Short mmCIF file of C-alpha atoms and ligand atoms in Angstrom, two decimals:
data_model
loop_
_atom_site.label_atom_id
_atom_site.label_comp_id
_atom_site.label_asym_id
_atom_site.label_seq_id
_atom_site.Cartn_x
_atom_site.Cartn_y
_atom_site.Cartn_z
CA UNK I 1 84.86 76.79 73.28
CA UNK I 2 85.68 73.18 74.22
CA UNK I 3 82.90 70.72 74.99
CA UNK I 4 83.66 67.34 76.56
CA UNK I 5 82.78 65.34 79.66
CA UNK I 6 84.66 65.62 82.94
CA UNK I 7 83.58 63.59 86.00
CA UNK I 8 79.97 63.22 84.74
CA UNK I 9 79.72 66.92 83.89
CA UNK I 10 79.14 68.18 80.35
CA UNK I 11 82.21 70.37 80.25
CA UNK I 12 82.73 73.79 78.65
CA UNK I 13 85.97 75.78 78.60
CA UNK I 14 86.01 79.41 77.50
CA UNK I 15 88.75 82.02 77.43
CA UNK I 16 86.53 84.89 78.51
CA UNK I 17 82.82 85.17 79.29
CA UNK I 18 80.58 87.74 80.98
CA UNK I 19 79.79 85.38 83.87
CA UNK I 20 80.08 81.59 84.02
CA UNK I 21 76.83 81.52 86.04
CA UNK I 22 74.95 83.38 83.31
CA UNK I 23 76.50 81.14 80.63
CA UNK I 24 75.40 77.95 82.39
CA UNK I 25 72.01 79.31 83.45
CA UNK I 26 71.13 79.92 79.82
CA UNK I 27 72.19 76.41 78.81
CA UNK I 28 70.18 74.80 81.63
CA UNK I 29 67.14 76.97 80.89
CA UNK I 30 67.31 76.01 77.21
CA UNK I 31 67.39 72.32 78.20
CA UNK I 32 70.79 71.87 76.50
CA UNK I 33 72.48 70.49 79.63
CA UNK I 34 71.67 69.19 83.10
CA UNK I 35 74.78 68.23 85.10
CA UNK I 36 77.32 70.55 83.52
CA UNK I 37 80.30 72.76 84.29
CA UNK I 38 81.90 75.77 82.64
CA UNK I 39 85.38 77.06 83.34
CA UNK I 40 86.52 80.51 82.18
CA UNK I 41 90.00 82.01 82.32
CA UNK I 42 88.49 85.46 82.73
CA UNK I 43 85.07 87.06 83.28
CA UNK I 44 84.20 90.59 82.25
CA UNK I 45 80.95 90.84 84.24
CA UNK I 46 81.58 88.47 87.16
CA UNK I 47 78.85 88.55 89.79
CA UNK I 48 79.15 88.20 93.55
CA UNK I 49 76.56 87.67 96.27
CA UNK I 50 74.08 90.39 97.20
CA UNK I 51 74.40 92.14 93.84
CA UNK I 52 78.12 92.79 94.15
CA UNK I 53 80.62 92.70 91.30
CA UNK I 54 83.23 89.93 91.27
CA UNK I 55 86.35 91.25 89.58
CA UNK I 56 87.72 88.36 87.55
CA UNK I 57 91.20 88.96 86.12
CA UNK I 58 93.25 86.19 84.53
CA UNK I 59 94.86 83.92 87.16
CA UNK I 60 91.72 83.30 89.20
CA UNK I 61 89.39 80.32 89.03
CA UNK I 62 85.93 81.03 87.60
CA UNK I 63 83.84 77.89 87.56
CA UNK I 64 80.10 77.20 87.55
CA UNK I 65 78.49 73.80 87.97
CA UNK I 66 74.85 72.79 87.53
CA UNK I 67 72.96 69.83 88.95
CA UNK I 68 69.32 68.71 89.02
CA UNK I 69 67.74 69.06 92.45
CA UNK I 70 66.34 65.94 94.08
CA UNK I 71 62.68 66.72 94.97
CA UNK I 72 63.20 66.10 98.70
CA UNK I 73 66.39 68.19 98.96
CA UNK I 74 66.98 71.69 100.21
CA UNK I 75 68.90 73.37 97.31
CA UNK I 76 71.39 74.86 99.81
CA UNK I 77 72.77 71.34 100.29
CA UNK I 78 74.33 71.38 96.82
CA UNK I 79 75.98 74.74 97.46
CA UNK I 80 77.26 73.64 100.85
CA UNK I 81 78.58 70.42 99.28
CA UNK I 82 80.69 72.55 96.94
CA UNK I 83 81.92 74.78 99.78
CA UNK I 84 83.03 71.81 101.91
CA UNK I 85 84.64 70.11 98.91
CA UNK I 86 86.69 73.25 98.22
CA UNK I 87 87.72 73.58 101.86
CA UNK I 88 88.75 69.92 102.04
CA UNK I 89 90.68 70.18 98.79
CA UNK I 90 92.61 73.33 99.78
CA UNK I 91 93.46 71.88 103.18
CA UNK I 92 94.62 68.52 101.80
CA UNK I 93 96.44 69.59 98.66
CA UNK I 94 97.88 72.95 99.73
CA UNK I 95 97.76 72.76 103.54
CA UNK I 96 95.72 75.97 103.64
CA UNK I 97 94.45 76.81 107.12
CA UNK I 98 91.04 77.13 105.55
CA UNK I 99 87.49 77.52 106.80
CA UNK I 100 84.09 78.75 105.73
CA UNK I 101 82.48 81.98 106.76
CA UNK I 102 78.73 81.36 106.73
CA UNK I 103 77.05 80.99 104.40
CA UNK I 104 79.85 80.03 102.02
CA UNK I 105 82.87 82.31 101.85
CA UNK I 106 86.15 80.46 101.59
CA UNK I 107 88.58 82.01 104.07
CA UNK I 108 92.21 81.38 104.91
CA UNK I 109 93.36 82.07 108.44
CA UNK I 110 96.70 83.84 108.50
CA UNK I 111 98.97 84.88 111.34
CA UNK I 112 99.63 88.59 111.31
CA UNK I 113 103.08 89.91 112.24
CA UNK I 114 101.80 91.38 115.53
CA UNK I 115 100.20 88.15 116.69
CA UNK I 116 96.47 87.65 116.25
CA UNK I 117 95.01 85.43 113.57
CA UNK I 118 93.14 87.10 110.74
CA UNK I 119 90.69 85.75 108.18
CA UNK I 120 91.28 86.60 104.53
CA UNK I 121 88.91 85.82 101.70
CA UNK I 122 90.26 83.28 99.21
CA UNK I 123 86.98 82.75 97.40
CA UNK I 124 83.24 82.84 97.33
CA UNK I 125 80.22 81.06 95.95
CA UNK I 126 77.16 82.40 94.17
CA UNK I 127 74.30 79.89 93.88
CA UNK I 128 71.27 80.40 91.67
CA UNK I 129 68.10 78.35 91.59
CA UNK I 130 66.49 77.55 88.25
CA UNK I 131 62.94 76.34 88.60
CA UNK I 132 61.69 76.56 85.05
CA UNK I 133 64.19 74.32 83.23
CA UNK I 134 62.89 71.68 80.77
CA UNK I 135 64.70 68.96 82.78
CA UNK I 136 63.29 70.13 86.13
CA UNK I 137 64.68 72.33 88.90
CA UNK I 138 68.42 72.84 88.93
CA UNK I 139 70.94 74.76 90.95
CA UNK I 140 73.88 76.58 89.38
CA UNK I 141 76.77 76.95 91.81
CA UNK I 142 79.40 79.50 90.79
CA UNK I 143 82.80 79.33 92.45
CA UNK I 144 85.37 82.12 92.34
CA UNK I 145 88.78 81.46 93.88
CA UNK I 146 91.85 83.66 94.02
CA UNK I 147 94.54 81.31 92.74
CA UNK I 148 97.36 83.11 90.88
CA UNK I 149 95.30 86.28 90.99
CA UNK I 150 97.13 89.60 91.33
CA UNK I 151 95.57 90.69 94.63
CA UNK I 152 95.82 94.38 93.70
CA UNK I 153 93.18 93.64 91.03
CA UNK I 154 90.68 92.14 93.48
CA UNK I 155 88.19 94.06 95.65
CA UNK I 156 88.15 93.53 99.41
CA UNK I 157 84.79 91.83 100.01
CA UNK I 158 82.59 92.30 103.01
CA UNK I 159 85.37 93.78 105.21
CA UNK I 160 87.67 90.85 104.46
CA UNK I 161 91.00 91.50 102.78
CA UNK I 162 91.63 89.08 99.90
CA UNK I 163 94.36 86.47 99.71
CA UNK I 164 95.32 84.21 96.82
CA UNK I 165 96.32 80.55 96.98
CA UNK I 166 99.64 81.43 95.37
CA UNK I 167 100.31 84.01 98.10
CA UNK I 168 99.56 81.36 100.73
CA UNK I 169 101.54 78.63 99.00
CA UNK I 170 104.52 80.79 98.09
CA UNK I 171 104.50 79.94 94.37
CA UNK I 172 102.12 79.87 91.48
CA UNK I 173 99.77 76.96 91.04
CA UNK I 174 98.81 74.95 87.93
CA UNK I 175 95.30 76.33 87.46
CA UNK I 176 94.20 73.75 84.86
CA UNK I 177 95.08 70.75 87.00
CA UNK I 178 93.63 72.36 90.16
CA UNK I 179 90.38 72.94 88.25
CA UNK I 180 90.23 69.33 87.05
CA UNK I 181 90.90 67.97 90.54
CA UNK I 182 88.31 70.22 92.15
CA UNK I 183 85.67 69.27 89.60
CA UNK I 184 86.40 65.57 90.23
CA UNK I 185 86.05 66.11 93.98
CA UNK I 186 82.77 68.04 93.64
CA UNK I 187 81.49 65.40 91.22
CA UNK I 188 82.24 62.62 93.74
CA UNK I 189 80.32 64.46 96.47
CA UNK I 190 77.34 65.42 94.27
CA UNK I 191 77.14 61.89 92.88
CA UNK I 192 76.34 60.59 96.35
CA UNK I 193 73.24 62.83 96.45
CA UNK I 194 70.74 60.00 96.05
CA UNK I 195 71.94 58.23 99.18
CA UNK I 196 69.48 58.56 102.03
CA UNK I 197 72.01 59.99 104.50
CA UNK I 198 73.56 62.53 102.11
CA UNK I 199 71.82 65.57 103.68
CA UNK I 200 73.08 64.59 107.15
CA UNK I 201 76.57 63.95 105.79
CA UNK I 202 76.75 67.43 104.20
CA UNK I 203 75.30 69.04 107.32
CA UNK I 204 77.91 67.36 109.53
CA UNK I 205 80.77 68.37 107.21
CA UNK I 206 79.46 71.94 107.09
CA UNK I 207 79.56 72.14 110.88
CA UNK I 208 83.15 70.99 110.75
CA UNK I 209 84.26 73.71 108.32
CA UNK I 210 82.13 76.74 109.21
CA UNK I 211 84.23 79.00 111.43
CA UNK I 212 81.25 81.27 112.11
CA UNK I 213 79.79 78.79 114.61
CA UNK I 214 80.53 79.86 118.16
CA UNK I 215 81.50 83.39 117.15
CA UNK I 216 79.91 86.74 117.79
CA UNK I 217 78.62 88.00 114.46
CA UNK I 218 76.80 90.87 112.81
CA UNK I 219 74.42 89.93 110.01
CA UNK I 220 73.07 92.59 107.70
CA UNK I 221 69.76 91.71 106.13
CA UNK I 222 67.87 93.80 103.59
CA UNK I 223 66.14 95.99 106.18
CA UNK I 224 67.77 95.18 109.50
CA UNK I 225 71.03 94.35 111.23
CA UNK I 226 71.26 91.48 113.73
CA UNK I 227 74.03 90.89 116.24
CA UNK I 228 74.67 87.99 118.58
CA UNK I 229 76.36 84.60 118.99
CA UNK I 230 76.12 82.13 116.11
CA UNK I 231 75.14 79.16 118.25
CA UNK I 232 74.49 76.43 115.69
CA UNK I 233 73.70 75.47 112.12
CA UNK I 234 70.00 74.76 111.56
CA UNK I 235 68.87 71.58 109.77
CA UNK I 236 68.23 73.72 106.66
CA UNK I 237 71.79 75.16 106.84
CA UNK I 238 70.66 78.49 108.28
CA UNK I 239 72.35 80.07 111.26
CA UNK I 240 70.84 80.05 114.75
CA UNK I 241 71.68 83.45 116.17
CA UNK I 242 71.27 84.18 119.89
CA UNK I 243 70.96 87.88 120.72
CA UNK I 244 72.04 89.58 123.94
CA UNK I 245 68.55 89.12 125.42
CA UNK I 246 68.84 85.38 124.93
CA UNK I 247 66.39 85.16 122.01
CA UNK I 248 67.35 82.80 119.18
CA UNK I 249 66.48 83.52 115.54
CA UNK I 250 67.14 81.40 112.48
CA UNK I 251 68.81 83.41 109.70
CA UNK I 252 68.88 82.12 106.15
CA UNK I 253 70.88 84.69 104.23
CA UNK I 254 72.62 88.03 104.60
CA UNK I 255 75.99 89.57 104.96
CA UNK I 256 77.84 88.07 107.91
CA UNK I 257 80.80 89.61 109.72
CA UNK I 258 82.77 87.84 112.46
CA UNK I 259 83.16 90.25 115.37
CA UNK I 260 85.61 88.02 117.25
CA UNK I 261 84.52 89.11 120.70
CA UNK I 262 84.38 85.69 122.27
CA UNK I 263 83.68 82.14 121.30
CA UNK I 264 81.15 79.62 122.52
CA UNK I 265 81.62 75.89 122.28
CA UNK I 266 79.40 74.41 119.59
CA UNK I 267 78.02 70.91 120.00
CA UNK I 268 79.28 68.59 117.28
C1 BTN V 301 80.77 86.10 96.59
O1 BTN V 301 80.18 87.18 96.54
O2 BTN V 301 81.55 85.83 97.50
C2 BTN V 301 80.51 85.06 95.53
C3 BTN V 301 81.43 85.20 94.35
C4 BTN V 301 81.17 84.18 93.28
C5 BTN V 301 82.01 84.43 92.04
C6 BTN V 301 81.87 83.32 91.05
S1 BTN V 301 83.10 83.38 89.80
C7 BTN V 301 82.28 82.13 88.92
C8 BTN V 301 80.81 82.43 89.01
N1 BTN V 301 80.42 83.40 87.98
C9 BTN V 301 80.03 84.55 88.51
O3 BTN V 301 79.65 85.54 87.85
N2 BTN V 301 80.10 84.51 89.83
C10 BTN V 301 80.56 83.23 90.31
#
């Protein structure tokens, strides 16, 4: 294991770990670290959202980052800040036609041979709140990205076929330098967190990248399924969903599918 500092993060590099989120959670809970990051080349018990498994063969990016939560902040802000940083990075560096599927799937939009555009999942984020850490509340944000990942070794997630960056880009990518650059970018965004307008800045960027807004969606919650138009992003980064009777509900989590049956214009 390597320990150093990268972009204000205490930095750990491991060849293989059960889950980078579990690794970092333990370190934060023990009070060993606060703002920290761990990068693994492989995970043998990678975890996805909603209790799913995240298959993690060599070639993918498996990265978790922790940060102390400012008392007046909604913890989702830190997760959304990572999601928008990833989207910006992939668009700028690799010209990926990228977007976010609410709450924070990283999707690439590809043209299929018979015409219509299709979303494919390039990555996902699993955030975990730690309230009982010696250095106060923290969030651990785990990022999994298909980079040089053999796609046959990855599960389709939530009805979305996977795609890797290398498949999009047409050649393999230097994973170590991509990881360093992404961590620097996330560090720059998180380091602005004490500025008064940071929450509004992240909210505005989220609205720019979330493709779900304006779409007809189906959201599966623990005990119910909701369907309607995703009309806007709430101030707390939930989704305002308008059903066919015209009633609007705010949804905070769940499994979201884009039904692509019509788009509304979303106010910016
Ligand atoms: C999702 O379900 O879309 C979220 C997947 C998150 C996977 C990443 S890989 C790094 C970190 N460690 C884990 O065990 N999970 C997250």
